[in-house]
Coordinates of C-alpha atoms and ligand atoms in Angstrom, one line a residue:
X9 CA 0.0 0.0 0.0
X10 CA 1.2 3.4 -0.8
X11 CA 1.1 5.8 2.1
X12 CA -1.6 8.4 1.5
X13 CA 1.0 11.2 1.8
X14 CA 2.8 10.1 -1.3
X15 CA -0.2 10.2 -3.6
X16 CA -0.9 13.6 -2.3
X17 CA 2.5 14.9 -3.1
X18 CA 2.5 13.5 -6.6
X19 CA -0.7 15.5 -7.1
X20 CA 1.2 18.6 -6.0
X21 CA 4.2 18.3 -8.2
X22 CA 1.7 18.2 -11.1
X23 CA 0.6 21.6 -9.8
X24 CA 3.9 23.0 -11.0
X25 CA 3.7 21.2 -14.3
X26 CA 0.3 22.5 -15.1
X27 CA 1.3 25.9 -14.0
X28 CA 3.8 26.1 -16.7
X29 CA 1.3 27.2 -19.3
X30 CA 0.1 29.9 -16.8
X31 CA 3.6 30.9 -16.0
X32 CA 4.9 31.8 -19.4
X33 CA 2.2 34.4 -19.8
X34 CA 4.1 36.5 -17.2
X35 CA 7.4 36.0 -19.0
X36 CA 6.5 38.4 -21.8
X37 CA 6.2 41.2 -19.4
X38 CA 9.4 40.2 -17.6
X39 CA 11.4 39.8 -20.8
X40 CA 10.5 43.3 -21.7
X41 CA 11.8 44.4 -18.3
X42 CA 15.0 42.5 -18.9
X43 CA 15.8 44.7 -21.8
X44 CA 15.9 47.8 -19.7
X45 CA 19.4 48.8 -18.5
X46 CA 20.6 46.9 -15.5
X47 CA 19.8 48.8 -12.3
X48 CA 22.0 49.2 -9.4
X49 CA 21.5 46.4 -6.9
X50 CA 19.6 48.1 -4.1
X51 CA 19.5 45.2 -1.7
X52 CA 20.2 46.1 1.8
X53 CA 22.8 44.8 4.2
X54 CA 22.9 41.0 4.6
X55 CA 22.9 40.7 8.3
X56 CA 20.9 43.5 9.9
X57 CA 21.3 43.8 13.6
X58 CA 17.7 44.2 14.4
X59 CA 17.2 47.1 16.7
X60 CA 14.3 45.4 18.4
X61 CA 15.1 41.8 19.0
X62 CA 11.6 40.5 19.7
X63 CA 8.9 42.7 18.3
X64 CA 5.3 41.8 18.8
X65 CA 3.3 40.2 16.1
X66 CA 0.1 42.2 15.6
X67 CA -2.0 39.7 13.6
X68 CA -3.3 39.5 10.1
X69 CA -6.2 41.8 11.0
X70 CA -3.7 44.6 11.4
X71 CA -2.6 44.3 7.8
X72 CA -5.9 43.5 6.2
X73 CA -7.7 46.9 6.0
X74 CA -8.8 47.8 2.5
X75 CA -6.6 50.8 2.4
X76 CA -3.6 48.7 3.4
X77 CA -3.2 45.2 2.0
X78 CA -6.9 44.2 1.8
X79 CA -7.9 45.9 -1.4
X80 CA -10.2 43.6 -3.4
X81 CA -8.8 44.7 -6.7
X82 CA -5.1 45.2 -7.2
X83 CA -4.2 48.9 -7.5
X84 CA -3.5 49.3 -11.2
X85 CA -0.5 51.6 -10.9
X86 CA 1.6 53.0 -8.1
X87 CA 3.7 50.9 -5.9
X88 CA 2.4 47.7 -4.4
X89 CA -0.8 46.0 -5.5
X90 CA -2.3 46.2 -1.9
X91 CA -4.5 43.1 -2.5
X92 CA -1.9 40.9 -0.7
X93 CA -4.3 39.9 2.0
X94 CA -7.0 38.8 -0.5
X95 CA -4.4 36.8 -2.5
X96 CA -3.0 35.2 0.6
X97 CA -6.5 34.2 1.7
X98 CA -8.2 33.2 -1.6
X99 CA -5.6 32.6 -4.4
X100 CA -5.6 29.1 -5.7
X101 CA -2.0 28.5 -4.6
X102 CA -1.3 31.3 -2.2
X103 CA -3.9 30.4 0.2
X104 CA -2.1 27.2 1.4
X105 CA -0.5 29.4 4.1
X106 CA -3.8 30.9 5.2
X107 CA -5.2 27.4 5.6
X108 CA -2.2 25.9 7.3
X109 CA -3.7 26.1 10.8
X110 CA -7.0 24.8 9.6
X111 CA -5.2 21.7 8.2
X112 CA -4.4 20.8 11.8
X113 CA -8.2 20.3 12.5
X114 CA -8.6 17.7 9.7
X115 CA -9.0 14.0 10.2
X116 CA -5.6 13.5 8.5
X117 CA -4.0 15.7 11.2
X118 CA -5.9 14.1 14.0
X119 CA -4.7 10.7 12.9
X120 CA -1.1 11.9 12.8
X121 CA -1.3 13.5 16.2
X122 CA -3.0 10.4 17.7
X123 CA -0.3 8.1 16.4
X124 CA 2.4 10.3 17.8
X125 CA 0.6 10.7 21.1
X126 CA 1.0 14.5 21.2
X127 CA -2.5 15.5 22.1
X128 CA -4.5 17.7 19.7
X129 CA -2.6 18.7 16.6
X130 CA -3.9 22.3 16.9
X131 CA -2.3 22.7 20.3
X132 CA 0.9 20.7 19.8
X133 CA 4.1 22.7 19.3
X134 CA 5.3 19.9 17.0
X135 CA 2.7 21.0 14.5
X136 CA 2.1 24.6 15.3
X137 CA 5.7 25.5 14.7
X138 CA 5.2 25.2 10.9
X139 CA 1.4 25.4 10.5
X140 CA 1.0 28.8 12.3
X141 CA 3.0 31.8 13.5
X142 CA 3.9 30.0 16.7
X143 CA 5.5 32.8 18.8
X144 CA 5.3 33.0 22.6
X145 CA 2.1 34.4 24.1
X146 CA 3.8 37.5 25.4
X147 CA 4.7 38.6 21.9
X148 CA 1.2 38.3 20.5
X149 CA -0.6 41.6 19.9
X150 CA -4.4 42.1 20.6
X151 CA -5.5 41.0 17.2
X152 CA -3.1 38.1 16.9
X153 CA -4.6 34.7 16.2
X154 CA -2.9 31.4 15.9
X155 CA -5.8 30.4 13.6
X156 CA -4.4 32.8 11.0
X157 CA -1.9 30.1 10.1
X158 CA 1.2 31.1 8.3
X159 CA 0.4 34.7 8.6
X160 CA 2.0 37.8 7.1
X161 CA 4.2 38.3 10.1
X162 CA 5.3 34.6 10.0
X163 CA 7.3 35.7 6.9
X164 CA 7.5 39.4 7.1
X165 CA 8.4 39.6 10.8
X166 CA 6.6 41.1 13.7
X167 CA 5.1 44.5 12.7
X168 CA 5.1 46.2 16.1
X169 CA 7.9 48.7 15.0
X170 CA 7.4 48.9 11.3
X171 CA 3.6 49.1 11.1
X172 CA 3.7 52.9 11.2
X173 CA 6.7 53.5 9.1
X174 CA 6.9 50.8 6.4
X175 CA 4.4 52.4 4.0
X176 CA 6.3 55.6 3.9
X177 CA 7.9 55.9 0.4
X178 CA 10.7 57.9 1.9
X179 CA 12.0 55.2 4.1
X180 CA 14.7 52.9 2.9
X181 CA 14.7 49.1 2.8
X182 CA 17.5 49.1 5.4
X183 CA 15.4 51.3 7.7
X184 CA 12.5 48.9 7.3
X185 CA 14.7 46.0 8.1
X186 CA 16.0 47.8 11.2
X187 CA 12.4 48.1 12.3
X188 CA 11.9 44.4 12.0
X189 CA 10.7 43.8 8.4
X190 CA 12.3 40.5 7.4
X191 CA 14.3 40.8 4.1
X192 CA 12.1 38.4 2.0
X193 CA 13.4 40.2 -1.1
X194 CA 16.9 38.9 -0.5
X195 CA 17.1 35.4 -2.1
X196 CA 19.4 34.0 0.6
X197 CA 17.2 35.3 3.4
X198 CA 14.1 34.2 1.7
X199 CA 15.5 30.7 1.2
X200 CA 16.4 30.4 4.9
X201 CA 12.9 31.5 5.8
X202 CA 11.0 29.1 3.5
X203 CA 13.4 26.2 4.2
X204 CA 12.9 26.6 8.0
X205 CA 9.4 25.2 7.5
X206 CA 9.7 23.4 4.1
X207 CA 12.6 21.4 5.1
X208 CA 12.5 21.9 8.9
X209 CA 15.1 23.3 11.2
X210 CA 15.8 23.2 14.9
X211 CA 12.5 23.7 16.7
X212 CA 10.6 23.3 13.4
X213 CA 12.0 19.9 12.8
X214 CA 10.0 17.4 10.8
X215 CA 11.3 13.9 11.4
X216 CA 10.6 10.4 10.3
X217 CA 8.3 9.7 13.3
X218 CA 6.0 12.4 11.9
X219 CA 6.3 11.1 8.4
X220 CA 5.7 7.6 9.7
X221 CA 2.5 8.8 11.3
X222 CA 1.3 9.9 7.9
X223 CA 2.6 13.4 7.2
X224 CA 3.2 14.1 3.5
X225 CA 6.8 14.1 2.4
X226 CA 8.2 17.6 2.0
X227 CA 9.5 19.0 -1.2
X228 CA 10.7 22.5 -1.9
X229 CA 12.4 24.6 -4.6
X230 CA 12.7 28.3 -3.9
X231 CA 11.9 29.8 -7.3
X232 CA 9.0 27.4 -8.1
X233 CA 7.5 27.8 -4.7
X234 CA 7.9 31.6 -4.7
X235 CA 6.1 31.6 -8.0
X236 CA 3.4 29.3 -6.6
X237 CA 2.4 31.6 -3.8
X238 CA 2.9 35.0 -5.4
X239 CA 1.4 38.1 -4.0
X240 CA 3.9 40.6 -5.2
X241 CA 4.0 42.2 -8.6
X242 CA 7.4 42.3 -10.4
X243 CA 7.3 45.5 -12.4
X244 CA 9.8 48.3 -13.0
X245 CA 8.8 50.0 -9.7
X246 CA 9.5 46.7 -7.8
X247 CA 12.9 46.4 -9.5
X248 CA 13.8 50.0 -8.7
X249 CA 13.0 49.4 -5.1
X250 CA 14.2 45.8 -4.6
X251 CA 16.9 45.3 -7.2
X252 CA 17.7 43.0 -10.1
X253 CA 15.5 39.9 -10.4
X254 CA 17.1 36.7 -11.6
X255 CA 15.1 33.5 -11.3
X256 CA 18.0 31.3 -12.2
X257 CA 20.0 32.9 -9.4
X258 CA 17.1 32.4 -6.9
X259 CA 16.8 28.7 -7.9
X260 CA 20.6 28.3 -7.5
X261 CA 20.6 30.0 -4.1
X262 CA 17.8 27.8 -2.9
X263 CA 19.7 24.7 -3.9
X264 CA 22.9 25.9 -2.1
X265 CA 21.1 26.8 1.1
X266 CA 19.1 23.5 1.1
X267 CA 22.4 21.6 0.7
X268 CA 23.9 23.6 3.4
X269 CA 21.0 22.8 5.7
X270 CA 21.3 19.1 5.1
X271 CA 25.0 19.4 6.0
X272 CA 24.2 21.4 9.1
X273 CA 21.7 18.9 10.3
X274 CA 24.1 16.0 9.9
X275 CA 26.3 17.8 12.4
X276 CA 23.4 18.4 14.8
X277 CA 23.1 15.4 17.2
X278 CA 19.7 16.5 18.5
X279 CA 17.9 16.9 15.1
X280 CA 20.0 15.1 12.6
X281 CA 20.3 11.8 14.4
X282 CA 17.9 9.5 16.1
X283 CA 19.2 6.8 18.4
X284 CA 21.8 4.8 16.7
X285 CA 20.8 6.0 13.2
X286 CA 21.0 9.2 11.1
X287 CA 17.5 10.8 11.1
X288 CA 15.8 8.8 8.3
X289 CA 14.2 12.0 7.0
X290 CA 17.6 13.0 5.7
X291 CA 18.0 9.9 3.7
X292 CA 16.5 9.1 0.3
X293 CA 13.1 7.7 1.2
X294 CA 13.3 5.2 -1.6
X295 CA 16.5 3.7 -0.4
X296 CA 14.2 2.0 2.2
X297 CA 10.7 2.3 0.8
X298 CA 10.6 0.2 -2.3
X299 CA 9.5 -3.2 -3.5
X300 CA 11.9 -6.0 -2.9
X301 CA 11.2 -7.9 -6.1
X302 CA 12.8 -7.1 -9.4
X303 CA 16.2 -6.2 -10.5
X304 CA 16.2 -2.4 -9.9
X305 CA 19.5 -1.6 -8.2
X306 CA 22.0 0.3 -10.2
X307 CA 25.2 1.9 -9.1
X308 CA 25.4 5.7 -8.9
X309 CA 28.8 7.1 -9.5
X310 CA 28.2 10.2 -7.3
X311 CA 27.8 8.1 -4.2
X312 CA 30.3 5.3 -4.5
X313 CA 27.9 3.1 -2.6
X314 CA 27.1 -0.5 -3.4
X315 CA 23.8 -2.4 -3.5
X316 CA 21.7 -2.5 -0.3
X317 CA 23.3 0.6 1.2
X318 CA 21.1 3.5 2.4
X319 CA 21.8 6.8 0.8
X320 CA 21.5 10.4 2.1
X321 CA 19.1 12.5 0.1
X322 CA 21.7 14.5 -1.8
X323 CA 19.3 15.9 -4.4
X324 CA 20.2 19.5 -3.6
X325 CA 24.0 18.7 -3.6
X326 CA 23.5 17.1 -7.0
X327 CA 21.7 20.1 -8.4
X328 CA 24.3 22.4 -6.9
X329 CA 27.1 20.5 -8.6
X330 CA 25.3 20.9 -12.0
X331 CA 24.9 24.6 -11.4
X332 CA 28.4 25.3 -10.2
X333 CA 29.9 23.2 -13.0
X334 CA 28.7 25.9 -15.4
X335 CA 30.2 28.9 -13.5
X336 CA 33.2 27.5 -11.6
X337 CA 34.3 24.0 -12.7
X338 CA 37.0 23.7 -10.0
X339 CA 34.5 24.5 -7.2
X340 CA 32.1 22.0 -8.8
X341 CA 34.8 19.4 -8.6
X342 CA 35.3 20.1 -4.9
X343 CA 31.6 19.7 -4.3
X344 CA 31.5 16.4 -6.2
X345 CA 34.5 15.0 -4.3
X346 CA 33.1 16.3 -1.0
X347 CA 29.7 14.6 -1.7
X348 CA 31.4 11.4 -2.6
X349 CA 33.4 11.6 0.6
X350 CA 30.2 12.2 2.6
X351 CA 28.4 9.2 1.1
X352 CA 31.4 7.0 1.9
X353 CA 31.5 8.3 5.4
X354 CA 28.0 7.0 6.0
X355 CA 29.5 3.5 5.8
X356 CA 32.2 4.3 8.4
X357 CA 30.9 6.1 11.5
X358 CA 28.9 9.0 12.9
X359 CA 32.2 10.9 13.5
X360 CA 33.2 10.4 9.9
X361 CA 29.9 11.7 8.7
X362 CA 30.1 14.8 10.9
X363 CA 33.6 15.6 9.7
X364 CA 32.7 15.1 6.1
X365 CA 29.6 17.2 6.4
X366 CA 31.6 20.0 8.1
X367 CA 34.2 20.0 5.4
X368 CA 31.7 20.1 2.6
X369 CA 29.7 22.8 4.3
X370 CA 32.7 25.1 4.1
X371 CA 32.6 24.6 0.4
X372 CA 28.9 25.1 0.0
X373 CA 29.0 28.3 2.2
X374 CA 31.6 29.8 -0.2
X375 CA 29.6 28.7 -3.2
X376 CA 26.4 30.3 -1.8
X377 CA 28.0 33.7 -1.7
X378 CA 29.4 33.2 -5.2
X379 CA 26.1 32.2 -6.7
X380 CA 24.2 35.0 -4.9
X381 CA 26.4 37.5 -6.6
X382 CA 26.4 35.9 -10.0
X383 CA 24.3 37.3 -12.9
X384 CA 23.2 34.2 -14.8
X385 CA 23.7 34.9 -18.5
X386 CA 22.4 33.0 -21.5
X387 CA 25.6 31.0 -21.8
X388 CA 25.4 30.0 -18.1
X389 CA 21.8 28.7 -18.7
X390 CA 22.9 26.7 -21.7
X391 CA 25.8 25.2 -19.9
X392 CA 23.7 24.3 -16.8
X393 CA 21.2 22.6 -19.1
X394 CA 23.9 20.6 -20.7
X395 CA 25.2 19.5 -17.3
X396 CA 21.6 18.6 -16.3
X397 CA 21.4 16.4 -19.5
X398 CA 24.8 14.8 -18.9
X399 CA 23.9 14.2 -15.2
X400 CA 20.6 12.5 -16.2
X401 CA 22.3 10.4 -18.8
X402 CA 25.1 9.4 -16.4
X403 CA 22.5 8.2 -13.9
X404 CA 23.1 11.0 -11.4
X405 CA 19.4 11.6 -11.2
X406 CA 18.4 8.1 -10.4
X407 CA 17.0 8.9 -7.0
X408 CA 13.5 10.2 -7.2
X409 CA 14.2 13.3 -5.0
X410 CA 16.8 14.4 -7.5
X411 CA 14.5 13.7 -10.4
X412 CA 11.8 15.9 -8.8
X413 CA 14.3 18.7 -8.4
X414 CA 15.5 18.3 -12.0
X415 CA 12.0 18.6 -13.3
X416 CA 11.5 21.9 -11.4
X417 CA 14.9 23.0 -12.5
X418 CA 14.1 22.4 -16.1
X419 CA 11.0 24.6 -15.9
X420 CA 13.0 27.3 -14.2
X421 CA 15.7 27.2 -16.9
X422 CA 13.2 27.1 -19.8
X423 CA 11.5 30.1 -18.2
X424 CA 14.9 31.9 -17.9
X425 CA 15.5 31.1 -21.6
X426 CA 12.2 32.7 -22.4
X427 CA 13.0 35.7 -20.4
X428 CA 16.3 36.1 -22.1
X429 CA 14.4 36.2 -25.4
X430 CA 16.1 32.9 -26.6
X431 CA 12.9 31.0 -27.2
X432 CA 9.3 31.9 -27.6
X433 CA 7.1 31.8 -24.5
X434 CA 5.3 28.5 -24.1
X435 CA 6.8 26.9 -27.2
X436 CA 8.2 24.0 -25.2
X437 CA 5.1 23.1 -23.3
X438 CA 4.7 19.6 -24.7
X439 CA 8.3 18.8 -23.9
X440 CA 7.9 20.1 -20.3
X441 CA 4.7 18.0 -20.0
X442 CA 6.6 14.9 -21.1
X443 CA 9.3 15.6 -18.6
X444 CA 6.8 16.0 -15.7
X445 CA 5.1 12.8 -16.8
X446 CA 8.3 10.9 -15.9
X447 CA 8.2 12.0 -12.3
X448 CA 4.4 11.8 -11.9
X449 CA 4.5 8.6 -9.8
X450 CA 7.5 8.1 -7.5
X451 CA 7.1 4.3 -7.5
X452 CA 7.0 4.0 -11.2
X453 CA 10.0 6.4 -11.7
X454 CA 12.5 5.2 -14.3
X455 CA 15.7 7.3 -14.6
X456 CA 16.2 6.4 -18.3
X457 CA 12.8 8.0 -19.1
X458 CA 13.7 11.1 -17.3
X459 CA 17.1 11.2 -19.1
X460 CA 15.3 10.9 -22.5
X461 CA 12.9 13.7 -21.6
X462 CA 15.7 16.0 -20.5
X463 CA 17.6 15.2 -23.7
X464 CA 14.5 16.0 -25.9
X465 CA 14.1 19.3 -24.1
X466 CA 17.8 20.2 -24.4
X467 CA 17.7 19.5 -28.2
X468 CA 14.7 21.8 -28.5
X469 CA 16.6 24.6 -26.8
X470 CA 19.1 26.9 -28.6
Ligands
LIG530 C1 8.8 21.4 9.5 C2 7.5 22.0 9.3 C3 6.3 21.2 9.6 C4 5.9 20.5 10.7 C5 6.7 20.5 12.0 C6 4.6 20.0 10.5 N1 4.2 20.2 9.2 FE1 2.5 19.6 8.4 N2 3.1 20.3 6.6 C7 4.2 21.1 6.4 C8 4.3 21.5 5.0 C9 5.4 22.3 4.4 C10 3.2 20.9 4.4 C11 2.9 20.9 2.9 C12 3.6 19.8 2.3 C13 3.5 19.7 0.8 O1 4.3 20.3 0.1 O2 2.6 19.1 0.3 C14 2.5 20.2 5.4 C15 1.3 19.4 5.2 C16 0.5 18.9 6.2 C17 -0.7 18.2 6.0 C18 -1.4 18.0 4.6 C19 -2.2 19.2 4.4 C20 -2.9 19.2 3.1 O3 -2.9 20.3 2.4 O4 -3.5 18.2 2.7 C21 -1.2 17.8 7.2 C22 -2.5 17.1 7.5 C23 -0.2 18.2 8.2 N3 0.8 18.8 7.5 C24 -0.3 18.0 9.5 C25 0.7 18.2 10.4 C26 0.7 17.8 11.8 C27 -0.5 17.1 12.5 C28 1.9 18.1 12.3 C29 2.4 17.8 13.8 C30 2.5 16.5 14.1 C31 2.7 18.8 11.3 N4 1.9 18.8 10.2 C32 3.9 19.2 11.5 C33 5.2 21.5 7.3 C34 5.2 21.0 8.6
LIG531 C1 5.2 32.5 3.1 C2 5.7 33.8 3.4 C3 4.9 35.0 3.2 C4 3.7 35.2 3.7 C5 2.8 34.3 4.6 C6 3.3 36.6 3.3 N1 4.3 37.1 2.5 FE1 4.3 38.9 1.6 N2 5.9 38.4 0.5 C7 6.7 37.2 0.7 C8 7.7 37.2 -0.3 C9 8.7 36.1 -0.5 C10 7.6 38.4 -1.1 C11 8.4 38.8 -2.3 C12 9.7 39.3 -1.9 C13 9.6 40.8 -1.4 O1 9.3 41.7 -2.2 O2 9.9 41.0 -0.2 C14 6.5 39.1 -0.5 C15 6.0 40.3 -0.9 C16 5.1 41.1 -0.3 C17 4.7 42.4 -0.7 C18 5.2 43.1 -1.9 C19 6.1 44.2 -1.6 C20 6.6 45.0 -2.8 O3 7.6 45.6 -2.6 O4 6.0 45.1 -3.9 C21 3.7 42.8 0.2 C22 3.1 44.2 0.2 C23 3.5 41.7 1.1 N3 4.3 40.7 0.8 C24 2.5 41.7 2.0 C25 2.0 40.6 2.7 C26 0.8 40.5 3.5 C27 -0.1 41.7 3.8 C28 0.7 39.3 3.9 C29 -0.4 38.6 4.7 C30 -1.8 38.8 4.3 C31 1.8 38.5 3.4 N4 2.6 39.4 2.7 C32 2.1 37.2 3.6 C33 6.4 36.2 1.6 C34 5.3 36.1 2.4
LIG532 C1 6.0 29.1 9.3 C2 6.2 28.0 8.3 C3 6.3 28.3 6.8 C4 7.1 29.3 6.2 C5 8.0 30.3 6.8 C6 6.8 29.1 4.8 N1 5.9 28.1 4.6 FE1 5.1 27.6 2.8 N2 3.9 26.3 3.7 C7 3.9 26.0 5.1 C8 2.9 25.0 5.4 C9 2.6 24.4 6.7 C10 2.3 24.6 4.1 C11 1.2 23.6 3.9 C12 -0.1 24.2 4.3 C13 -1.3 23.4 3.8 O1 -1.1 22.2 3.4 O2 -2.4 23.9 4.0 C14 2.9 25.5 3.1 C15 2.6 25.4 1.8 C16 3.3 26.2 0.8 C17 3.0 26.1 -0.6 C18 1.9 25.3 -1.3 C19 2.6 23.9 -1.5 C20 1.8 23.0 -2.3 O3 2.2 21.8 -2.3 O4 0.8 23.4 -3.0 C21 3.9 26.9 -1.2 C22 4.0 27.2 -2.7 C23 4.7 27.5 -0.2 N3 4.3 27.0 1.0 C24 5.7 28.4 -0.5 C25 6.5 29.0 0.5 C26 7.6 30.0 0.3 C27 8.0 30.4 -1.1 C28 8.0 30.4 1.5 C29 9.1 31.4 1.8 C30 8.9 32.7 1.2 C31 7.3 29.7 2.5 N4 6.4 28.8 1.9 C32 7.5 29.8 3.8 C33 4.6 26.6 6.0 C34 5.5 27.6 5.8
LIG533 C1 16.3 3.9 6.9 C2 15.2 3.4 6.2 C3 14.1 4.4 6.0 C4 14.1 5.6 5.3 C5 15.3 6.3 4.6 C6 12.8 6.2 5.3 N1 11.9 5.3 6.0 FE1 10.0 5.6 6.2 N2 9.9 3.8 7.3 C7 10.9 3.1 7.6 C8 10.5 2.0 8.6 C9 11.4 1.0 9.1 C10 9.2 2.3 8.8 C11 8.3 1.5 9.8 C12 7.7 0.4 9.1 C13 6.8 -0.3 10.1 O1 6.6 0.2 11.2 O2 6.4 -1.4 9.8 C14 8.8 3.4 8.0 C15 7.5 3.9 7.9 C16 7.1 5.0 7.1 C17 5.8 5.4 6.9 C18 4.5 4.8 7.5 C19 3.9 3.9 6.6 C20 4.6 2.6 6.7 O3 4.9 2.0 5.6 O4 4.8 2.0 7.8 C21 5.8 6.5 6.1 C22 4.6 7.3 5.6 C23 7.2 6.7 5.8 N3 8.0 5.8 6.4 C24 7.7 7.8 5.0 C25 9.0 8.0 4.7 C26 9.5 9.2 4.0 C27 8.6 10.3 3.4 C28 10.8 9.1 4.0 C29 11.8 10.0 3.4 C30 11.7 11.4 3.8 C31 11.2 7.8 4.6 N4 10.0 7.3 5.1 C32 12.5 7.4 4.8 C33 12.2 3.2 7.1 C34 12.7 4.2 6.4

């Protein structure tokens, strides 16, 4: 029997595939913008020392007035659309955050909580930490409600000190940040924020006990998921205020930070390990959950592991290698060697894993900074796609988690090709659909089919 969570997730990845048609409509606008002269990067300091360490969260009601973010129609011109609350609450994709708390009241959530023995899901910190803005009671303003789910302030930070000032056009992004507005516009900071729930971290940890009780498997890719819950409008005014937009960069930054997070967890004895084992949620689910009949095992060069050995879920490291190979081959080689070393360490000892993770993390940290500052040009996109194709053909994407990332990566890259004016918007829809069909069912996934679909797509690109 397939766990219900899996079927559910398969449905979700199709969301991104079907969205492709929808997505390229935006690209015309954005490709026009891309022709404008590059603007000075106006992003603010990376590590703001927040003036107020623990501001109060005032609640969604404080943001939702029709003259603030609750306008029913988007404001046609001017600065922000001001309908962010309505989008958050009603949009087909964006409303998942608004409903996150309500999901804890469902039969599915009740069953998970019962199996874990943690009381009611809607009061359990194990669940609220990601399904709501779970801050301590003393930091909740009068209108704050846990039932708001993943509320504005769960992402944008407690509004106590910026509520008055942030709408003032004269105030800089740095000042807003100082007042407690979280820098969601900075791809690194955004990735950290999203991954804290979509991959788990520290107090927000999702583990294999929660999965075992029936929680859906988590999947995340920064650029696709940002696109799937949009409530901001990327226009010239936005670029003037928030700096250059580069979807390929955001995708790459997301991969680097997710890889970095895996490596950090492997060094964290509380969250990355369980009893005598590495926390199974950090492993490739299918290295344990698969049928025992048939002759499916195949060697994967990137791991150096033999048959019957459990593998870490290294999907983000694999993607990172493909990206970095296009912009700094020597660094890519170091990531490849470090990843191989990490896989081998899993057959040696916990200490060996911790050392290998720490060593590789030094490399991924350097790479993150490099990627975040890189402007991905057409030649980079072409090279990355070629590496993706070669990786697929060499069996590097034979684990389902990597295949899923590869499919989302391909959509991002095709979109970037469109934006760069290299192909016509939407022209590769059939090829994209074929690619997504190969990852539609994780139990029926065959790497050769994925490789063939990636190849067809590559041949259709300039
Ligand atoms: C690390 C963050 C995190 C934690 C902790 C967490 N969840 Fe989730 N949960 C998510 C995310 C992210 C999703 C959406 C997954 C996806 O992409 O489909 C989700 C999805 C769900 C769903 C499916 C919702 C739907 O749309 O059908 C249920 C039910 C659920 N969680 C219940 C729980 C319960 C009960 C707990 C506590 C035992 C819990 N979650 C803890 C992050 C978390
Ligand atoms: C899951 C995280 C998340 C939630 C929840 C969220 N936002 Fe956002 N918001 C973002 C991201 C990411 C962006 C795009 C990056 C940026 O411009 O900061 C954004 C952009 C915006 C912008 C656009 C700003 C501009 O410069 O054009 C506004 C306004 C905004 N959000 C308001 C809200 C309001 C109001 C709510 C609640 C009703 C909300 N957001 C909920 C993550 C979130
Ligand atoms: C406080 C935790 C939290 C943060 C921070 C967060 N999310 Fe989520 N997100 C969730 C939960 C929980 C769900 C699932 C809710 C549900 O199933 O109703 C979810 C669902 C989503 C979905 C819908 C997924 C699907 O399968 O349809 C998207 C897209 C998404 N988040 C994007 C983002 C992005 C982008 C960011 C960062 C800007 C982000 N999230 C930050 C908790 C969070
Ligand atoms: C190290 C091996 C291993 C890995 C890796 C692993 N699991 Fe499991 N999983 C198990 C075992 C063992 C059980 C318990 C089976 C039992 O109780 O009979 C289990 C149970 C489950 C169950 C409950 C349904 C069932 O078959 O009992 C779900 C759902 C599940 N795992 C999901 C996942 C997901 C999602 C991942 C990847 C994030 C994952 N597992 C990774 C070994 C693993």
